[in-house]
Short mmCIF file of C-alpha atoms and ligand atoms in Angstrom, two decimals:
data_model
loop_
_atom_site.label_atom_id
_atom_site.label_comp_id
_atom_site.label_asym_id
_atom_site.label_seq_id
_atom_site.Cartn_x
_atom_site.Cartn_y
_atom_site.Cartn_z
CA MET A 285 27.13 42.38 53.98
CA ASP A 286 27.34 39.68 56.61
CA ASN A 287 24.96 37.74 58.80
CA ALA A 288 25.28 40.27 61.63
CA THR A 289 24.32 43.15 59.37
CA TRP A 290 21.39 41.07 58.18
CA GLY A 291 20.48 40.57 61.83
CA HIS A 292 20.05 44.32 62.21
CA ILE A 293 18.22 44.73 58.95
CA LYS A 294 15.76 42.00 59.64
CA GLU A 295 14.78 43.51 62.97
CA SER A 296 13.50 46.47 61.02
CA LEU A 297 11.05 44.17 59.26
CA ALA A 298 9.26 43.11 62.41
CA GLY A 299 7.08 46.20 62.38
CA ALA A 300 6.18 45.85 58.74
CA VAL A 301 5.11 42.22 58.71
CA GLY A 302 3.78 41.81 62.24
CA LYS A 303 5.24 39.93 65.14
CA SER A 304 4.07 36.43 64.41
CA ASN A 305 4.81 36.61 60.71
CA PHE A 306 8.21 37.89 61.61
CA SER A 307 9.04 35.03 63.92
CA ASN A 308 7.60 32.47 61.53
CA TRP A 309 9.06 33.63 58.26
CA ILE A 310 11.75 36.26 58.62
CA GLU A 311 13.54 35.29 61.80
CA PRO A 312 14.63 31.86 60.55
CA LEU A 313 16.24 33.25 57.38
CA GLU A 314 19.98 32.88 57.43
CA PHE A 315 21.98 35.17 55.23
CA ALA A 316 24.40 33.24 53.00
CA GLN A 317 25.84 35.61 50.44
CA LEU A 318 25.39 38.64 48.28
CA GLN A 319 26.72 38.37 44.77
CA ASP A 320 25.92 40.21 41.54
CA GLY A 321 22.86 41.78 43.07
CA VAL A 322 21.47 38.46 44.27
CA ALA A 323 21.10 37.96 47.99
CA THR A 324 20.95 34.32 48.99
CA PHE A 325 19.42 33.07 52.20
CA HIS A 326 19.39 29.64 53.73
CA VAL A 327 16.01 28.31 54.68
CA PRO A 328 15.01 25.07 56.40
CA THR A 329 12.58 23.98 53.69
CA ASN A 330 11.78 24.70 50.08
CA PHE A 331 8.27 25.52 51.04
CA MET A 332 9.43 28.20 53.34
CA GLY A 333 11.69 29.69 50.69
CA ASP A 334 8.82 29.81 48.21
CA TRP A 335 6.56 31.30 50.75
CA VAL A 336 8.92 34.06 51.75
CA GLN A 337 9.68 34.75 48.11
CA ARG A 338 6.00 35.15 47.33
CA ASN A 339 4.94 37.12 50.34
CA TYR A 340 7.87 39.00 51.74
CA ALA A 341 10.36 39.50 48.92
CA ASP A 342 9.34 43.13 48.50
CA ASN A 343 9.69 43.87 52.19
CA ILE A 344 13.08 42.24 52.38
CA LEU A 345 14.39 43.83 49.19
CA GLY A 346 13.19 47.19 50.45
CA ALA A 347 14.95 46.83 53.78
CA LEU A 348 18.17 45.62 52.17
CA THR A 349 18.21 48.46 49.69
CA LYS A 350 17.51 50.98 52.39
CA SER A 351 20.54 49.78 54.31
CA GLY A 352 22.67 50.45 51.24
CA ALA A 353 23.04 46.92 49.91
CA ASP A 354 23.14 46.62 46.14
CA VAL A 355 20.58 43.91 45.67
CA SER A 356 17.89 43.36 43.10
CA ARG A 357 16.87 39.75 43.64
CA LEU A 358 16.48 37.24 46.41
CA LYS A 359 17.29 33.57 46.36
CA PHE A 360 16.40 30.95 48.91
CA ALA A 361 18.28 27.73 49.25
CA VAL A 362 17.72 24.85 51.57
CA SER A 363 20.85 24.69 53.68
CA SER A 364 22.58 21.45 52.82
CA GLY A 365 24.27 21.10 56.18
CA ALA A 366 21.08 21.13 58.19
CA PRO A 367 18.89 18.09 58.06
CA ARG A 368 16.02 18.75 55.66
CA GLN A 369 13.76 17.28 58.20
CA PRO A 370 12.47 20.18 60.30
CA ALA A 371 9.98 20.21 57.53
CA ALA A 372 7.50 17.99 58.98
CA LYS A 373 7.54 15.79 62.02
CA PRO A 374 4.64 16.86 64.16
CA THR A 375 6.43 15.59 67.22
CA ALA A 376 9.18 18.12 66.59
CA THR A 377 6.67 20.90 66.27
CA PRO A 378 6.17 23.25 69.14
CA PRO A 379 2.60 24.43 69.58
CA ALA A 380 2.04 27.17 67.07
CA GLN A 381 2.01 30.66 68.42
CA ALA A 382 0.07 32.28 65.68
CA GLY A 383 -0.91 28.93 64.30
CA HIS A 384 1.50 29.02 61.45
CA ASP A 385 4.98 28.29 62.58
CA ALA A 386 7.26 27.66 59.68
CA PHE A 387 8.18 24.22 60.83
CA GLY A 388 4.73 22.93 61.45
CA VAL A 389 1.67 23.53 59.38
CA PRO A 390 2.32 26.62 57.37
CA GLY A 391 -0.67 28.83 57.09
CA ALA A 392 -0.88 32.11 55.28
CA PRO A 393 0.06 35.36 57.00
CA LEU A 394 -2.85 37.15 58.62
CA ASP A 395 -3.65 40.70 57.67
CA PRO A 396 -3.39 42.73 60.87
CA ARG A 397 -6.15 45.06 59.68
CA PHE A 398 -8.72 42.31 59.29
CA THR A 399 -10.08 42.36 62.83
CA PHE A 400 -13.58 42.32 64.27
CA GLU A 401 -13.13 45.91 65.44
CA ARG A 402 -12.64 47.02 61.88
CA PHE A 403 -15.51 45.03 60.49
CA VAL A 404 -18.62 47.13 60.01
CA VAL A 405 -21.80 45.19 60.64
CA GLY A 406 -24.99 45.80 58.73
CA LYS A 407 -28.03 43.85 57.66
CA PRO A 408 -26.33 42.11 54.74
CA ASN A 409 -23.56 40.63 56.87
CA GLU A 410 -24.94 40.45 60.39
CA LEU A 411 -25.54 36.72 60.36
CA ALA A 412 -22.12 35.92 59.00
CA HIS A 413 -20.61 38.26 61.55
CA ALA A 414 -22.53 36.68 64.43
CA ALA A 415 -21.51 33.19 63.36
CA ALA A 416 -17.90 34.24 63.01
CA LYS A 417 -17.99 35.82 66.47
CA ARG A 418 -19.38 32.67 67.96
CA VAL A 419 -16.68 30.51 66.43
CA ALA A 420 -14.05 33.00 67.53
CA GLU A 421 -15.06 32.43 71.14
CA GLY A 422 -13.47 29.04 70.71
CA GLY A 423 -15.86 27.22 73.01
CA GLU A 424 -17.43 23.91 72.30
CA VAL A 425 -17.71 23.21 68.59
CA THR A 426 -21.40 23.51 67.87
CA PHE A 427 -21.52 23.82 64.12
CA ASN A 428 -18.95 22.26 61.96
CA PRO A 429 -17.97 23.45 59.49
CA LEU A 430 -18.86 27.10 59.45
CA PHE A 431 -19.31 27.79 55.78
CA LEU A 432 -19.21 31.45 54.73
CA TYR A 433 -20.04 32.38 51.21
CA GLY A 434 -20.68 35.47 49.16
CA GLY A 435 -19.52 37.49 46.19
CA VAL A 436 -16.10 38.99 45.81
CA GLY A 437 -15.11 41.81 48.16
CA LEU A 438 -17.87 41.27 50.68
CA GLY A 439 -15.64 40.45 53.64
CA LYS A 440 -15.18 36.67 53.71
CA THR A 441 -11.43 36.80 54.11
CA HIS A 442 -11.73 39.67 56.55
CA LEU A 443 -14.02 37.64 58.81
CA MET A 444 -11.83 34.56 58.66
CA HIS A 445 -8.75 36.53 59.62
CA ALA A 446 -10.73 38.18 62.40
CA ILE A 447 -11.61 34.76 63.80
CA ALA A 448 -7.99 33.71 63.62
CA HIS A 449 -6.74 36.88 65.34
CA GLU A 450 -9.25 36.44 68.10
CA LEU A 451 -8.50 32.77 68.67
CA VAL A 452 -4.78 33.29 68.61
CA THR A 453 -5.04 35.96 71.29
CA GLN A 454 -7.61 34.27 73.48
CA ARG A 455 -6.39 30.73 73.12
CA PRO A 456 -2.68 30.71 72.38
CA ASP A 457 -2.66 27.00 73.09
CA LEU A 458 -4.73 26.29 70.00
CA ARG A 459 -3.18 25.51 66.70
CA VAL A 460 -5.01 27.75 64.29
CA VAL A 461 -4.23 27.43 60.63
CA TYR A 462 -5.57 29.71 57.96
CA LEU A 463 -4.80 29.20 54.29
CA SER A 464 -6.42 29.49 50.90
CA ALA A 465 -7.59 26.42 49.04
CA GLU A 466 -4.94 27.25 46.47
CA GLN A 467 -2.24 27.09 49.12
CA PHE A 468 -3.66 23.84 50.39
CA MET A 469 -3.29 22.42 46.93
CA TYR A 470 0.18 23.81 46.58
CA ARG A 471 1.23 22.20 49.85
CA PHE A 472 -0.39 18.95 48.86
CA ILE A 473 1.34 18.78 45.49
CA GLN A 474 4.62 19.63 47.08
CA ALA A 475 4.20 16.86 49.62
CA LEU A 476 3.46 14.44 46.80
CA ARG A 477 6.52 15.52 44.90
CA GLU A 478 8.79 15.36 47.90
CA LYS A 479 7.27 12.08 49.05
CA GLN A 480 6.17 13.56 52.33
CA MET A 481 2.54 12.58 52.18
CA MET A 482 2.58 10.93 55.58
CA ASP A 483 3.90 14.11 57.12
CA PHE A 484 1.42 16.20 55.24
CA LYS A 485 -1.47 14.11 56.46
CA GLN A 486 -0.31 14.05 60.03
CA LEU A 487 0.30 17.75 60.04
CA PHE A 488 -3.05 18.79 58.73
CA ARG A 489 -4.74 16.37 61.04
CA SER A 490 -3.01 17.84 64.04
CA VAL A 491 -4.45 21.34 63.89
CA ASP A 492 -7.19 22.54 66.23
CA VAL A 493 -8.83 25.03 63.94
CA LEU A 494 -8.53 24.81 60.17
CA MET A 495 -9.63 27.65 57.93
CA VAL A 496 -9.66 27.22 54.18
CA ASP A 497 -10.47 30.29 52.12
CA ASP A 498 -11.96 30.24 48.62
CA VAL A 499 -12.62 26.54 48.58
CA GLN A 500 -14.29 26.76 45.14
CA PHE A 501 -10.73 26.73 43.88
CA ILE A 502 -10.37 22.99 44.40
CA ALA A 503 -13.43 22.20 42.28
CA GLY A 504 -12.37 20.02 39.39
CA LYS A 505 -8.99 19.27 40.97
CA ASP A 506 -9.65 15.70 41.85
CA SER A 507 -6.77 14.51 43.95
CA THR A 508 -6.71 17.76 45.92
CA GLN A 509 -10.43 17.43 46.57
CA GLU A 510 -9.91 13.90 47.72
CA GLU A 511 -7.20 14.87 50.15
CA PHE A 512 -9.18 17.85 51.39
CA PHE A 513 -12.11 15.55 52.03
CA HIS A 514 -10.02 13.19 54.15
CA THR A 515 -8.44 16.02 56.10
CA PHE A 516 -11.85 17.48 56.65
CA ASN A 517 -13.34 14.24 57.91
CA ALA A 518 -10.43 13.47 60.17
CA LEU A 519 -10.73 16.87 61.84
CA VAL A 520 -14.49 16.74 62.19
CA ASP A 521 -14.17 13.33 63.79
CA GLN A 522 -11.87 14.85 66.37
CA HIS A 523 -14.32 17.70 66.96
CA LYS A 524 -11.91 20.26 65.59
CA GLN A 525 -13.42 23.44 64.21
CA ILE A 526 -13.34 23.97 60.48
CA ILE A 527 -14.15 27.23 58.76
CA ILE A 528 -14.56 27.40 55.02
CA SER A 529 -15.30 30.19 52.60
CA ALA A 530 -16.35 30.17 48.98
CA ASP A 531 -17.79 32.51 46.43
CA ARG A 532 -21.04 30.55 46.30
CA ALA A 533 -23.10 28.06 48.26
CA PRO A 534 -21.74 24.50 48.55
CA GLY A 535 -24.47 23.11 46.34
CA GLU A 536 -23.63 25.54 43.59
CA ILE A 537 -19.95 24.80 43.28
CA LYS A 538 -19.50 22.96 40.03
CA ASP A 539 -17.17 20.00 39.72
CA LEU A 540 -17.11 19.46 43.42
CA GLU A 541 -17.80 15.88 44.48
CA ALA A 542 -21.28 15.33 45.86
CA ARG A 543 -20.01 13.86 49.11
CA ILE A 544 -17.86 16.94 49.68
CA LYS A 545 -20.78 19.23 48.98
CA SER A 546 -22.92 17.42 51.46
CA ARG A 547 -20.13 17.51 54.03
CA LEU A 548 -19.74 21.23 53.55
CA GLN A 549 -23.45 21.69 54.08
CA SER A 550 -23.53 19.68 57.25
CA GLY A 551 -22.62 22.55 59.56
CA LEU A 552 -23.77 26.12 59.43
CA VAL A 553 -23.96 27.76 56.03
CA VAL A 554 -24.25 31.55 56.05
CA ASP A 555 -23.97 34.00 53.24
CA LEU A 556 -22.76 37.55 53.02
CA HIS A 557 -25.27 39.47 50.97
CA PRO A 558 -24.23 42.24 48.63
CA THR A 559 -23.79 45.45 50.62
CA ASP A 560 -26.67 47.87 50.80
CA TYR A 561 -26.54 51.63 50.98
CA GLU A 562 -26.46 51.86 54.78
CA LEU A 563 -23.66 49.36 55.11
CA ARG A 564 -21.62 51.05 52.41
CA LEU A 565 -22.05 54.37 54.15
CA GLY A 566 -21.04 52.87 57.47
CA ILE A 567 -17.94 51.34 55.94
CA LEU A 568 -17.04 54.61 54.22
CA GLN A 569 -17.35 56.49 57.49
CA GLN A 570 -15.10 54.05 59.26
CA LYS A 571 -12.51 54.06 56.49
CA THR A 572 -12.61 57.85 56.35
CA GLU A 573 -11.51 57.97 59.94
CA GLN A 574 -8.69 55.60 59.13
CA GLN A 575 -7.67 57.66 56.11
CA ARG A 576 -7.68 60.79 58.23
CA ALA A 577 -5.35 59.11 60.66
CA ALA A 578 -3.00 58.45 57.75
CA HIS A 579 -3.33 61.61 55.68
CA GLY A 580 -4.12 64.19 58.32
CA ASN A 581 -7.37 66.01 58.40
CA VAL A 582 -8.15 66.47 54.72
CA PRO A 583 -11.37 68.49 54.61
CA MET A 584 -14.34 66.85 52.95
CA ALA A 585 -17.55 68.43 51.70
CA ASP A 586 -20.91 67.23 52.95
CA GLY A 587 -22.54 64.61 50.82
CA VAL A 588 -19.40 63.04 49.38
CA LEU A 589 -19.68 59.83 51.35
CA GLU A 590 -23.39 59.56 50.58
CA PHE A 591 -22.62 60.09 46.92
CA LEU A 592 -20.04 57.30 46.96
CA ALA A 593 -22.32 54.95 48.88
CA HIS A 594 -24.96 55.51 46.23
CA ARG A 595 -22.84 55.25 43.20
CA ILE A 596 -20.23 52.63 43.84
CA SER A 597 -20.90 48.93 43.55
CA THR A 598 -21.41 46.44 46.31
CA ASN A 599 -17.80 45.29 46.34
CA VAL A 600 -16.19 46.75 49.46
CA ARG A 601 -12.74 46.46 47.98
CA VAL A 602 -13.72 48.82 45.19
CA LEU A 603 -15.25 51.19 47.69
CA GLU A 604 -12.09 51.18 49.75
CA GLY A 605 -9.89 51.73 46.73
CA ALA A 606 -11.97 54.70 45.66
CA LEU A 607 -11.73 56.33 49.05
CA MET A 608 -8.01 55.77 49.29
CA ARG A 609 -7.47 57.30 45.90
CA LEU A 610 -9.59 60.26 46.84
CA PHE A 611 -7.60 60.96 49.97
CA ALA A 612 -4.25 60.49 48.30
CA PHE A 613 -5.24 62.83 45.50
CA ALA A 614 -6.75 65.51 47.71
CA SER A 615 -3.81 65.58 50.08
CA LEU A 616 -1.44 65.72 47.12
CA VAL A 617 -3.09 68.74 45.54
CA GLY A 618 -3.98 70.22 48.92
CA LYS A 619 -7.65 70.63 48.16
CA GLU A 620 -10.87 69.88 49.92
CA ILE A 621 -12.60 66.67 48.84
CA SER A 622 -15.56 68.20 47.06
CA LEU A 623 -18.17 66.46 44.99
CA GLU A 624 -16.55 67.85 41.90
CA LEU A 625 -13.12 66.61 42.82
CA THR A 626 -14.66 63.24 43.60
CA GLN A 627 -16.24 62.99 40.18
CA ASP A 628 -13.02 63.97 38.44
CA CYS A 629 -10.78 61.77 40.46
CA LEU A 630 -13.00 58.71 40.32
CA ALA A 631 -14.42 59.09 36.82
CA ASP A 632 -13.33 55.64 35.71
CA ILE A 633 -14.64 53.84 38.80
CA LEU A 634 -17.94 55.68 38.60
CA ARG A 635 -18.35 54.87 34.95
CA GLU A 636 -17.58 51.25 35.64
CA ALA A 637 -20.05 51.16 38.53
CA ASP A 638 -22.75 52.70 36.40
CA ARG A 639 -23.14 49.82 34.06
CA LYS A 640 -22.45 47.20 36.65
CA VAL A 641 -25.35 44.91 36.88
CA THR A 642 -23.99 41.48 37.53
CA ILE A 643 -25.37 38.20 36.36
CA GLU A 644 -25.63 37.14 40.02
CA GLU A 645 -27.86 40.10 40.79
CA ILE A 646 -30.01 39.34 37.81
CA GLN A 647 -30.35 35.73 38.85
CA ARG A 648 -31.18 36.70 42.40
CA LYS A 649 -33.79 39.26 41.41
CA VAL A 650 -35.38 36.97 38.86
CA GLY A 651 -35.39 34.14 41.39
CA GLU A 652 -37.12 36.36 43.94
CA HIS A 653 -39.59 37.65 41.42
CA TYR A 654 -40.70 34.23 40.23
CA ASN A 655 -40.04 32.48 43.47
CA VAL A 656 -37.55 30.09 41.94
CA ARG A 657 -34.47 28.94 43.79
CA LEU A 658 -31.09 29.94 42.42
CA SER A 659 -30.04 26.31 42.23
CA ASP A 660 -33.04 25.63 40.01
CA LEU A 661 -32.42 28.69 37.92
CA ILE A 662 -28.96 27.49 37.00
CA GLY A 663 -29.76 23.79 37.34
CA PRO A 664 -30.90 21.29 34.72
CA ARG A 665 -34.68 21.18 35.33
CA ARG A 666 -36.77 22.04 32.31
CA VAL A 667 -40.29 22.46 33.63
CA ARG A 668 -41.89 25.62 32.33
CA THR A 669 -42.12 27.27 35.78
CA ILE A 670 -38.35 27.19 35.97
CA ALA A 671 -37.33 27.30 32.33
CA ARG A 672 -39.19 30.51 31.60
CA PRO A 673 -37.70 32.52 34.48
CA ARG A 674 -34.34 31.13 33.43
CA GLN A 675 -34.84 32.52 29.94
CA VAL A 676 -35.92 35.83 31.39
CA ALA A 677 -32.72 35.94 33.42
CA MET A 678 -30.67 35.10 30.35
CA TRP A 679 -32.40 37.82 28.40
CA LEU A 680 -31.66 40.38 31.12
CA ALA A 681 -28.07 39.20 31.32
CA LYS A 682 -27.70 39.71 27.59
CA LYS A 683 -29.34 43.13 27.59
CA MET A 684 -27.98 44.56 30.80
CA THR A 685 -24.42 43.30 31.02
CA SER A 686 -21.59 43.24 28.55
CA ARG A 687 -21.18 39.49 28.91
CA SER A 688 -20.98 37.35 25.82
CA LEU A 689 -23.37 34.47 25.13
CA PRO A 690 -20.83 31.77 26.03
CA GLU A 691 -20.04 33.60 29.26
CA ILE A 692 -23.70 33.85 30.14
CA GLY A 693 -24.12 30.17 29.34
CA ARG A 694 -21.30 29.34 31.69
CA ARG A 695 -22.93 31.29 34.50
CA PHE A 696 -26.15 29.42 33.96
CA GLY A 697 -24.82 26.06 35.00
CA GLY A 698 -22.47 25.62 32.06
CA ARG A 699 -25.02 25.83 29.26
CA ASP A 700 -24.10 26.16 25.64
CA HIS A 701 -24.20 29.59 24.00
CA THR A 702 -26.84 28.37 21.55
CA THR A 703 -29.14 27.64 24.50
CA VAL A 704 -28.69 31.20 25.69
CA MET A 705 -29.33 32.54 22.21
CA HIS A 706 -32.48 30.49 21.96
CA GLY A 707 -33.68 31.81 25.34
CA VAL A 708 -32.99 35.42 24.39
CA ARG A 709 -34.90 35.03 21.11
CA LYS A 710 -37.80 33.36 22.84
CA ILE A 711 -38.16 36.23 25.29
CA ASP A 712 -37.80 38.83 22.54
CA GLU A 713 -40.65 37.08 20.82
CA LEU A 714 -42.86 36.82 23.92
CA ARG A 715 -42.29 40.44 24.78
CA GLY A 716 -44.44 41.37 21.83
CA THR A 717 -47.23 38.88 22.47
CA ASP A 718 -47.37 38.28 26.20
CA SER A 719 -48.12 41.38 28.24
CA GLN A 720 -47.35 39.62 31.52
CA ILE A 721 -43.84 38.85 30.37
CA ALA A 722 -43.42 42.38 29.06
CA GLU A 723 -44.45 43.74 32.43
CA ASP A 724 -42.15 41.37 34.31
CA LEU A 725 -39.22 42.43 32.18
CA GLU A 726 -39.90 46.09 32.75
CA LEU A 727 -40.25 45.61 36.48
CA LEU A 728 -37.09 43.56 36.77
CA ARG A 729 -35.13 45.92 34.64
CA ARG A 730 -36.13 48.86 36.79
CA ALA A 731 -35.36 46.99 39.99
CA LEU A 732 -31.92 46.09 38.68
CA GLU A 733 -31.13 49.60 37.55
CA ALA A 734 -32.08 51.10 40.89
P1 LIG B 1026 -13.70 38.62 50.09
O1 LIG B 1026 -12.74 37.71 50.76
O2 LIG B 1026 -15.12 38.32 50.44
O3 LIG B 1026 -13.49 38.75 48.62
P2 LIG B 1026 -12.37 40.61 51.70
O4 LIG B 1026 -12.59 40.02 53.04
O5 LIG B 1026 -11.02 40.47 51.11
O6 LIG B 1026 -13.47 40.09 50.66
O7 LIG B 1026 -12.79 42.15 51.76
C1 LIG B 1026 -12.37 43.09 50.77
C2 LIG B 1026 -11.98 44.36 51.45
O8 LIG B 1026 -13.13 45.00 51.99
C3 LIG B 1026 -11.04 44.17 52.62
O9 LIG B 1026 -10.11 45.21 52.64
C4 LIG B 1026 -11.94 44.22 53.83
O10 LIG B 1026 -11.27 44.71 54.97
C5 LIG B 1026 -13.02 45.18 53.38
N1 LIG B 1026 -14.32 44.87 53.97
C6 LIG B 1026 -15.24 43.98 53.52
N2 LIG B 1026 -16.33 43.99 54.30
C7 LIG B 1026 -16.11 44.89 55.28
C8 LIG B 1026 -16.86 45.35 56.41
N3 LIG B 1026 -18.09 44.88 56.67
N4 LIG B 1026 -16.31 46.31 57.19
C9 LIG B 1026 -15.09 46.81 56.91
N5 LIG B 1026 -14.33 46.41 55.89
C10 LIG B 1026 -14.82 45.47 55.06
MG1 LIG B 1027 -11.24 36.54 49.98
#
């Protein structure tokens, strides 16, 4: 194989990875050699090599193999001839097309499916959606940062990508960078190691819109937090839009510096609530159309989508996975998607969903019931009006989930397992003597099982 052959092969990847990812990550790869099943490419920076290895190795290996090359592994080497510099000088950086040109601030690839068109709006996510839409218009920065939070699989990443897609199309002049907090840390550590901190700082301070996903990741990682804080402040000072996501509210992220928490709260904080039945049904309907486009018109019995919307948990990713499996299976065996086939094919997911009451749900329901804020429920305050509901929540967590005492303790603000045990015993005791408590428990239990 030679560089020209590689030139042809790589063109075939453009469709698979998307145009901007292609020009950022694949286009610059220079084929060096193929030896003993290892294909080596020259890349301008180590970071880029790592990135391509992590995100596109499968695509590239697939394309190479398809063209007949005998290759099982990829290697990326910084070309020694070229100056190592393209890495980082902002002055040498052309404005980013998709916001993540390989030689400027590297962001993560955007998922082409995560658009606003494909985002189904319902009560639980309408606020988050509206806020995301507003930011995507790219007008004057009115709330900064936009902080989106919610449980896993509720659409945080989807919304962030949707904002990025929209901005990149509407305002190609803007430098939009999306990355996960983990990638931010990775970049930061690499800059430290390669003594490129000045470049790192300048680069991150030169973006127009910065999106950092899953920011809870940097909790407890002190120097990364520190750097994130400075980047954040520098951008806010320049009136650049920042969009952050996390799996919980800023105030509830443990081991995050107080000043960062308060900074994160200073803009607009919106949460994505767990999906409800209507939203799940809406999402299933939309995804069914997409599956039909992919699998042809597999017939489906009435009531299947309703059944799934009822029975499967709030996590949209699980819902999606179930539907995909159903379609793949039905089209494989050439059968209609009946209720029976659904139950057979998804037995494990349905079983899992059945006993899925999460500690978060318990805490939320208990908080609502006793009118206690979540932060108090998991916080340190010991007054009876808070401590008792907390013990009730611990009791429910012990009885209704498969979590261990230490795990429950951790979810209640990092308490010791003996504290949880004490709480559970106390409630067991009160259940026999205090009819109000007994009634509360019954009510909560029923609400959670519903
Ligand atoms: P999170 O980042 O909150 O964990 P994701 O954004 O990755 O969740 O969403 C998980 C999956 O569910 C993705 O495939 C996403 O497209 C899909 N999804 C989540 N919410 C919606 C929605 N409202 N409409 C359509 N798809 C959704
Ligand atoms: Mg996510």
